[in-house]
Tab-separated table of C-alpha atoms in Angstrom:
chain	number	residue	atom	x	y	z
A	1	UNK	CA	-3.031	-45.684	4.067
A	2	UNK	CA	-2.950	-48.070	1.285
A	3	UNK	CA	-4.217	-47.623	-2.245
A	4	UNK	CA	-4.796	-49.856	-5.100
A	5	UNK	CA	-4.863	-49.154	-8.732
A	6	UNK	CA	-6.133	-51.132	-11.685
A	7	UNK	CA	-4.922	-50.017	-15.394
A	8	UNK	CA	-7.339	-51.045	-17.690
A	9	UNK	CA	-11.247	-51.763	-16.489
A	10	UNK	CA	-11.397	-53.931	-19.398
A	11	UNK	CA	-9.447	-56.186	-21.294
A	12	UNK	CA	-9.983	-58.271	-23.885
A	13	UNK	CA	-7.691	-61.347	-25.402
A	14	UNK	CA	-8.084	-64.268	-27.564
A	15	UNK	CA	-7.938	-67.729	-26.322
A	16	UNK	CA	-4.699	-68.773	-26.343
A	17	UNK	CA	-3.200	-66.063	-25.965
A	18	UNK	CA	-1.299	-64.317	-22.817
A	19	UNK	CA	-3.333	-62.365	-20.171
A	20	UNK	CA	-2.033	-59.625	-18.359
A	21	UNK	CA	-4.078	-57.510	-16.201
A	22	UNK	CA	-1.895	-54.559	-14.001
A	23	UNK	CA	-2.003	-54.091	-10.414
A	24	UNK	CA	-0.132	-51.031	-9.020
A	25	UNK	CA	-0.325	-50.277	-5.230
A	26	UNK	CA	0.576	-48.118	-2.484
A	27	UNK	CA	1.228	-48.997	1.178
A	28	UNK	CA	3.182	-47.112	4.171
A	29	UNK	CA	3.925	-51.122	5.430
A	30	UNK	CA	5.156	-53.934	3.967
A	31	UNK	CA	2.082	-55.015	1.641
A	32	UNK	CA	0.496	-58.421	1.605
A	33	UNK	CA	-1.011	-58.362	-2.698
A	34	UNK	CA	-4.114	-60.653	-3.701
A	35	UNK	CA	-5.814	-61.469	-7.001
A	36	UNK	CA	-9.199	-62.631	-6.951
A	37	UNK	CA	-11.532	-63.735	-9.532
A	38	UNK	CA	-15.289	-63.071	-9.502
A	39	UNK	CA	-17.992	-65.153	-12.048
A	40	UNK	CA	-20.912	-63.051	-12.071
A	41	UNK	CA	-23.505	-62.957	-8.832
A	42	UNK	CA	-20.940	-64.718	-6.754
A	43	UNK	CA	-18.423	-64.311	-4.256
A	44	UNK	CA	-14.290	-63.915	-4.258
A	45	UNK	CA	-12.344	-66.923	-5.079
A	46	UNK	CA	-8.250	-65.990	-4.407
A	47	UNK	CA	-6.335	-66.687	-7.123
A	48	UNK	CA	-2.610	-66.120	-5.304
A	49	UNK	CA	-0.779	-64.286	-2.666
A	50	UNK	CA	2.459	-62.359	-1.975
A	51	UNK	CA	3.028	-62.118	1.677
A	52	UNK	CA	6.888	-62.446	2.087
A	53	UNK	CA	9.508	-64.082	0.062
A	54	UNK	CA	9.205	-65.262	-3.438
A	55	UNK	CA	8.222	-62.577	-5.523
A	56	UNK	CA	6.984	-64.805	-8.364
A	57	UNK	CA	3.893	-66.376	-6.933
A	58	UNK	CA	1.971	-69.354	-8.655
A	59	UNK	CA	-1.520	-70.006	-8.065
A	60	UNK	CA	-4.372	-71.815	-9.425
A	61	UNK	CA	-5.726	-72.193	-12.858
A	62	UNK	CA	-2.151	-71.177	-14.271
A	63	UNK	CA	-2.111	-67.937	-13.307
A	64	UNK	CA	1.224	-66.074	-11.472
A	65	UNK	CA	2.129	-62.589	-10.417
A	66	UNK	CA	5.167	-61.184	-9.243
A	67	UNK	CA	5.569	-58.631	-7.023
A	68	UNK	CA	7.811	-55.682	-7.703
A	69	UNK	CA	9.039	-53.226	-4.587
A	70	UNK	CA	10.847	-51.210	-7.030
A	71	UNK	CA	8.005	-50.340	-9.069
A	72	UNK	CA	5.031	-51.136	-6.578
A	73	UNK	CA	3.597	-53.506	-9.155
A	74	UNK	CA	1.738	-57.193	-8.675
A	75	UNK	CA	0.817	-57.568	-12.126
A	76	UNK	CA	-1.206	-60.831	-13.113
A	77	UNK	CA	-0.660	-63.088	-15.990
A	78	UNK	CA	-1.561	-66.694	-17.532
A	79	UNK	CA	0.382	-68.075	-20.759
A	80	UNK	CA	-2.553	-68.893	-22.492
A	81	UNK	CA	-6.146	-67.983	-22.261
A	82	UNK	CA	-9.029	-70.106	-21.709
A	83	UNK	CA	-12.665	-69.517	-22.526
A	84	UNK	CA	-13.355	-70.022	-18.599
A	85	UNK	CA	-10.918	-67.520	-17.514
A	86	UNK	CA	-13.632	-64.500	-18.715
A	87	UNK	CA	-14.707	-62.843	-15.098
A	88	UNK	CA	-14.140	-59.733	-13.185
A	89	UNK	CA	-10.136	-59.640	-11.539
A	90	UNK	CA	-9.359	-57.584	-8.566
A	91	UNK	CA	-6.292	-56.681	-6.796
A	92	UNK	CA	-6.081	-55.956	-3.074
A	93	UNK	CA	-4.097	-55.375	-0.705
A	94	UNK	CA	-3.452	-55.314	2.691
A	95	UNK	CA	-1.288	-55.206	6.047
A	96	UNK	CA	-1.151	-58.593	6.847
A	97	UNK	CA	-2.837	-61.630	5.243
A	98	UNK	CA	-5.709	-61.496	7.360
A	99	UNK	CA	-6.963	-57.805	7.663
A	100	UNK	CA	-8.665	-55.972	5.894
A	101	UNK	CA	-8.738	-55.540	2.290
A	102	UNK	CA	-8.257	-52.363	0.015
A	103	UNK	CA	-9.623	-53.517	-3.349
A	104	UNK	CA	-8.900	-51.832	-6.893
A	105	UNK	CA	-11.251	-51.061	-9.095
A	106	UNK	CA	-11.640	-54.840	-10.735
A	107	UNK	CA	-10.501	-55.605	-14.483
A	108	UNK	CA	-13.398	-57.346	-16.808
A	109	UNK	CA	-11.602	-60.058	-18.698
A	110	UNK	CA	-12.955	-61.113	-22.012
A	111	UNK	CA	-11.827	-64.015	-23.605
A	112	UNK	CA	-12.678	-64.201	-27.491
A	113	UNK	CA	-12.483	-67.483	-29.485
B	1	UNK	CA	-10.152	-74.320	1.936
B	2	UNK	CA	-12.505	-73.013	4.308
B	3	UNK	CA	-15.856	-72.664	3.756
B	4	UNK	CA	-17.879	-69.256	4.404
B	5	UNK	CA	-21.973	-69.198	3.742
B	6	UNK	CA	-24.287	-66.407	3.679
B	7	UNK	CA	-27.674	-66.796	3.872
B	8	UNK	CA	-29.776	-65.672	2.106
B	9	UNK	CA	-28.172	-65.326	-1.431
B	10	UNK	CA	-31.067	-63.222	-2.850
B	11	UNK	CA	-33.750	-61.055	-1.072
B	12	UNK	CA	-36.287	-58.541	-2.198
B	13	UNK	CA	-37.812	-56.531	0.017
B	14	UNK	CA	-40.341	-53.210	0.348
B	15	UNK	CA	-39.231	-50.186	1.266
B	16	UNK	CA	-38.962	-49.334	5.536
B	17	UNK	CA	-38.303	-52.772	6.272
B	18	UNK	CA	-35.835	-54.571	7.806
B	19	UNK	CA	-33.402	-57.162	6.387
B	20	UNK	CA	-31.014	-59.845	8.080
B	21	UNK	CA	-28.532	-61.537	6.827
B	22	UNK	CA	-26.302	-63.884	7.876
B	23	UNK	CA	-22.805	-64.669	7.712
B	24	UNK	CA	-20.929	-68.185	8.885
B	25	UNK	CA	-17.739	-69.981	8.809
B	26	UNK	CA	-18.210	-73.341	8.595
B	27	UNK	CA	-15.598	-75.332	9.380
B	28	UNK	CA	-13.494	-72.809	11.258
B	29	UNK	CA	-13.458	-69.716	14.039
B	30	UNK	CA	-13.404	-66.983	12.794
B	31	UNK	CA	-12.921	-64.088	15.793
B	32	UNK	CA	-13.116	-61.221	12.636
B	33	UNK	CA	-15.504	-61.182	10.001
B	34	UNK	CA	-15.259	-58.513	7.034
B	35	UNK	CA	-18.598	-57.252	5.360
B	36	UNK	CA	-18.394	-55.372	2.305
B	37	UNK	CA	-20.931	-53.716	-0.447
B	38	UNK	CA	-20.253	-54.024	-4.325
B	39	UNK	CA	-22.219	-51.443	-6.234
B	40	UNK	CA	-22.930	-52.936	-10.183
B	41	UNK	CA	-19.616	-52.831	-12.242
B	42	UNK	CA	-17.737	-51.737	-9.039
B	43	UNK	CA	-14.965	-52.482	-6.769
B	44	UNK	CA	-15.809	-54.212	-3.055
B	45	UNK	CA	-15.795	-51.476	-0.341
B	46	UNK	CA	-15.073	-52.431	3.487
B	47	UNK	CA	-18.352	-51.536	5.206
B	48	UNK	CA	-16.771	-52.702	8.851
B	49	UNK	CA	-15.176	-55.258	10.775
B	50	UNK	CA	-16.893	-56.842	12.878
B	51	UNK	CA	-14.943	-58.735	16.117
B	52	UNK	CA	-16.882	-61.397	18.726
B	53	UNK	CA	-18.362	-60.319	21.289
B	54	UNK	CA	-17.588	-56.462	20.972
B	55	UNK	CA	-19.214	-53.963	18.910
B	56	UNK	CA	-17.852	-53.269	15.273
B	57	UNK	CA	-15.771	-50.646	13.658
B	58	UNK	CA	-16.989	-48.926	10.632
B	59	UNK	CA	-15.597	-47.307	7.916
B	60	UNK	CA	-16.094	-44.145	7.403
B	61	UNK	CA	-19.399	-43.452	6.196
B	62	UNK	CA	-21.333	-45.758	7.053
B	63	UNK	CA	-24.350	-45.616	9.295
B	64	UNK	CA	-24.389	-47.834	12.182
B	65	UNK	CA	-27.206	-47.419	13.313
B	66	UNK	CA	-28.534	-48.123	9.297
B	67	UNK	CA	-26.167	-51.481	9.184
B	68	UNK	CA	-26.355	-53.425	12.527
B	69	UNK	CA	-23.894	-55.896	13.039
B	70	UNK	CA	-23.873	-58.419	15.258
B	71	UNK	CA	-21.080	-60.824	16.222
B	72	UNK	CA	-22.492	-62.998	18.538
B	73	UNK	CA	-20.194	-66.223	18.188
B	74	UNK	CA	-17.035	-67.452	16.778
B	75	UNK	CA	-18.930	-68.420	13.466
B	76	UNK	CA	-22.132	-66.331	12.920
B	77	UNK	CA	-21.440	-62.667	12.129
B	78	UNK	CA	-25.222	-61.075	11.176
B	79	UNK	CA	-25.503	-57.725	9.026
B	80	UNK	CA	-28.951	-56.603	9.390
B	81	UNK	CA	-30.004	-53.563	6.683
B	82	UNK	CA	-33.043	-51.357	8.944
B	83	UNK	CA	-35.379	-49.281	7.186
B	84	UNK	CA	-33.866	-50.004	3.669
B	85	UNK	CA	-34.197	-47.684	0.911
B	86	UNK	CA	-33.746	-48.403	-2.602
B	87	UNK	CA	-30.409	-47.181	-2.563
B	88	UNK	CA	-29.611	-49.813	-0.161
B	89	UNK	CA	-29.739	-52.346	-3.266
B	90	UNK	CA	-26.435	-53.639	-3.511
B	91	UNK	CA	-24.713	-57.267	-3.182
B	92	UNK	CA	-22.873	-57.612	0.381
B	93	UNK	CA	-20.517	-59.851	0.897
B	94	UNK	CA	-18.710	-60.697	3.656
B	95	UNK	CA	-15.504	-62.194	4.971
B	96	UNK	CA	-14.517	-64.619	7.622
B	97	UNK	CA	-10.740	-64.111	9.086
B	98	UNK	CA	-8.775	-67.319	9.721
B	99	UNK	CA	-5.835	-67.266	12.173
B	100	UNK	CA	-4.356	-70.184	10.799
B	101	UNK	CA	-2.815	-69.573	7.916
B	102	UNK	CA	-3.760	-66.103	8.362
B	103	UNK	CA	-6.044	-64.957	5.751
B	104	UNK	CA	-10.345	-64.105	4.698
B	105	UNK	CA	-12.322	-66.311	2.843
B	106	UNK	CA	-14.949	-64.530	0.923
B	107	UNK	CA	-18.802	-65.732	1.408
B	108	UNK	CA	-20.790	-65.975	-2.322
B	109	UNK	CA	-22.608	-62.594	-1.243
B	110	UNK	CA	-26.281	-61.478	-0.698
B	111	UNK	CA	-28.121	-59.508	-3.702
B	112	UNK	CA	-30.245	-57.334	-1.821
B	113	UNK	CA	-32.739	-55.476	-3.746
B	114	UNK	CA	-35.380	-52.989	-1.963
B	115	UNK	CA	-38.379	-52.100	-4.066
């Protein structure tokens, strides 16, 4: 079975300043982790991926996560915040990168000026 | 990237009725499609997978014979929503598997609200 957990359901940071939104999981396999980010009445758009590998990940709009076996943490950050990074975040994971997903709970980011 | 649509991206309808809606891949196969219901201010939650050409699996708790899915070709993967209620207003989205790289691409959803 595989669990996700999101500390936090809302955050709040000022623009230029550093984002970090916590992702804790639990998996009985080898997880694949995923960030998405959702604008409001629309789909998923992945941010980044940790299948096997690199632990630090990179993926669009400046934002990383790195994936820790030791404490069963993807936690997402960005160096600086921008006024378009405000949206709903959720982690997921899964048992390979194309089944299905167990989502957490979803992080509201807002970005003040 | 891949491309996944859903048609149609808003519906309202009455109470007792039926409602299809439709999931494609555009510019790939996609043998597994995902479909999923996001409650207001809440997380996604797998509804079932649904797999071409044989029936799909659900997650526990869900009707099947309530959510009818339909996976009739590689890129058309059809939820339909029979005799909604009101507490069938939710936003669905679904999910379209690619083999190659292996991952889902997310549709933009369907806001489904039953008066």
């Amino acid at each position: 079975a595989q669990s996700v957990t999101q500390l936090g359901s809302h955050v709040s940071v000022s623009e230029g300043a550093l984002v970090l939104l916590r992702c804790n999981y639990s998996s009985s396999v080898p997880p694949y982790l995923f960030w998405y980010v959702q604008y409001p009445n629309q789909g998923l758009q992945l941010l980044l991926k940790y299948t096997t590998g690199a632990t630090l990940v990179k993926g669009i709009n400046g934002f990383e996560a790195e994936f820790k076996k030791s404490e069963t943490s993807f936690h997402l950050t960005k160096p600086s915040a921008h006024m378009s990074d405000a949206a709903e975040y959720f982690c997921a994971v899964s048992e390979g990168g194309g089944n299905k997903l167990t989502f957490g709970t979803g992080t509201q980011l807002k970005v003040e000026l | 990237g891949a491309v996944v649509s859903q048609h149609p991206s808003r519906v309202i309808c009455k109470s007792g009725t039926s409602v299809k809606i439709e999931c494609r891949s555009l510019d790939f196969q996609a043998t597994t499609m995902f479909w999923y219901r996001q409650f207001p201010k809440q997380s996604l939650m797998l509804m079932a997978t649904s797999n071409e050409g044989s029936k799909a699996t659900y997650e526990q708790g869900v009707e099947k014979d309530k959510f009818l899915i339909n996976h009739a070709s590689l890129t058309l993967s059809t939820l339909t929503v029979t005799s909604a209620h009101p507490e069938d207003s939710s936003f669905y989205i679904c999910s379209a598997r690619s083999l190659h790289p292996d991952t889902q691409y997310f549709g933009p959803g369907t806001r489904l609200t039953v008066l």
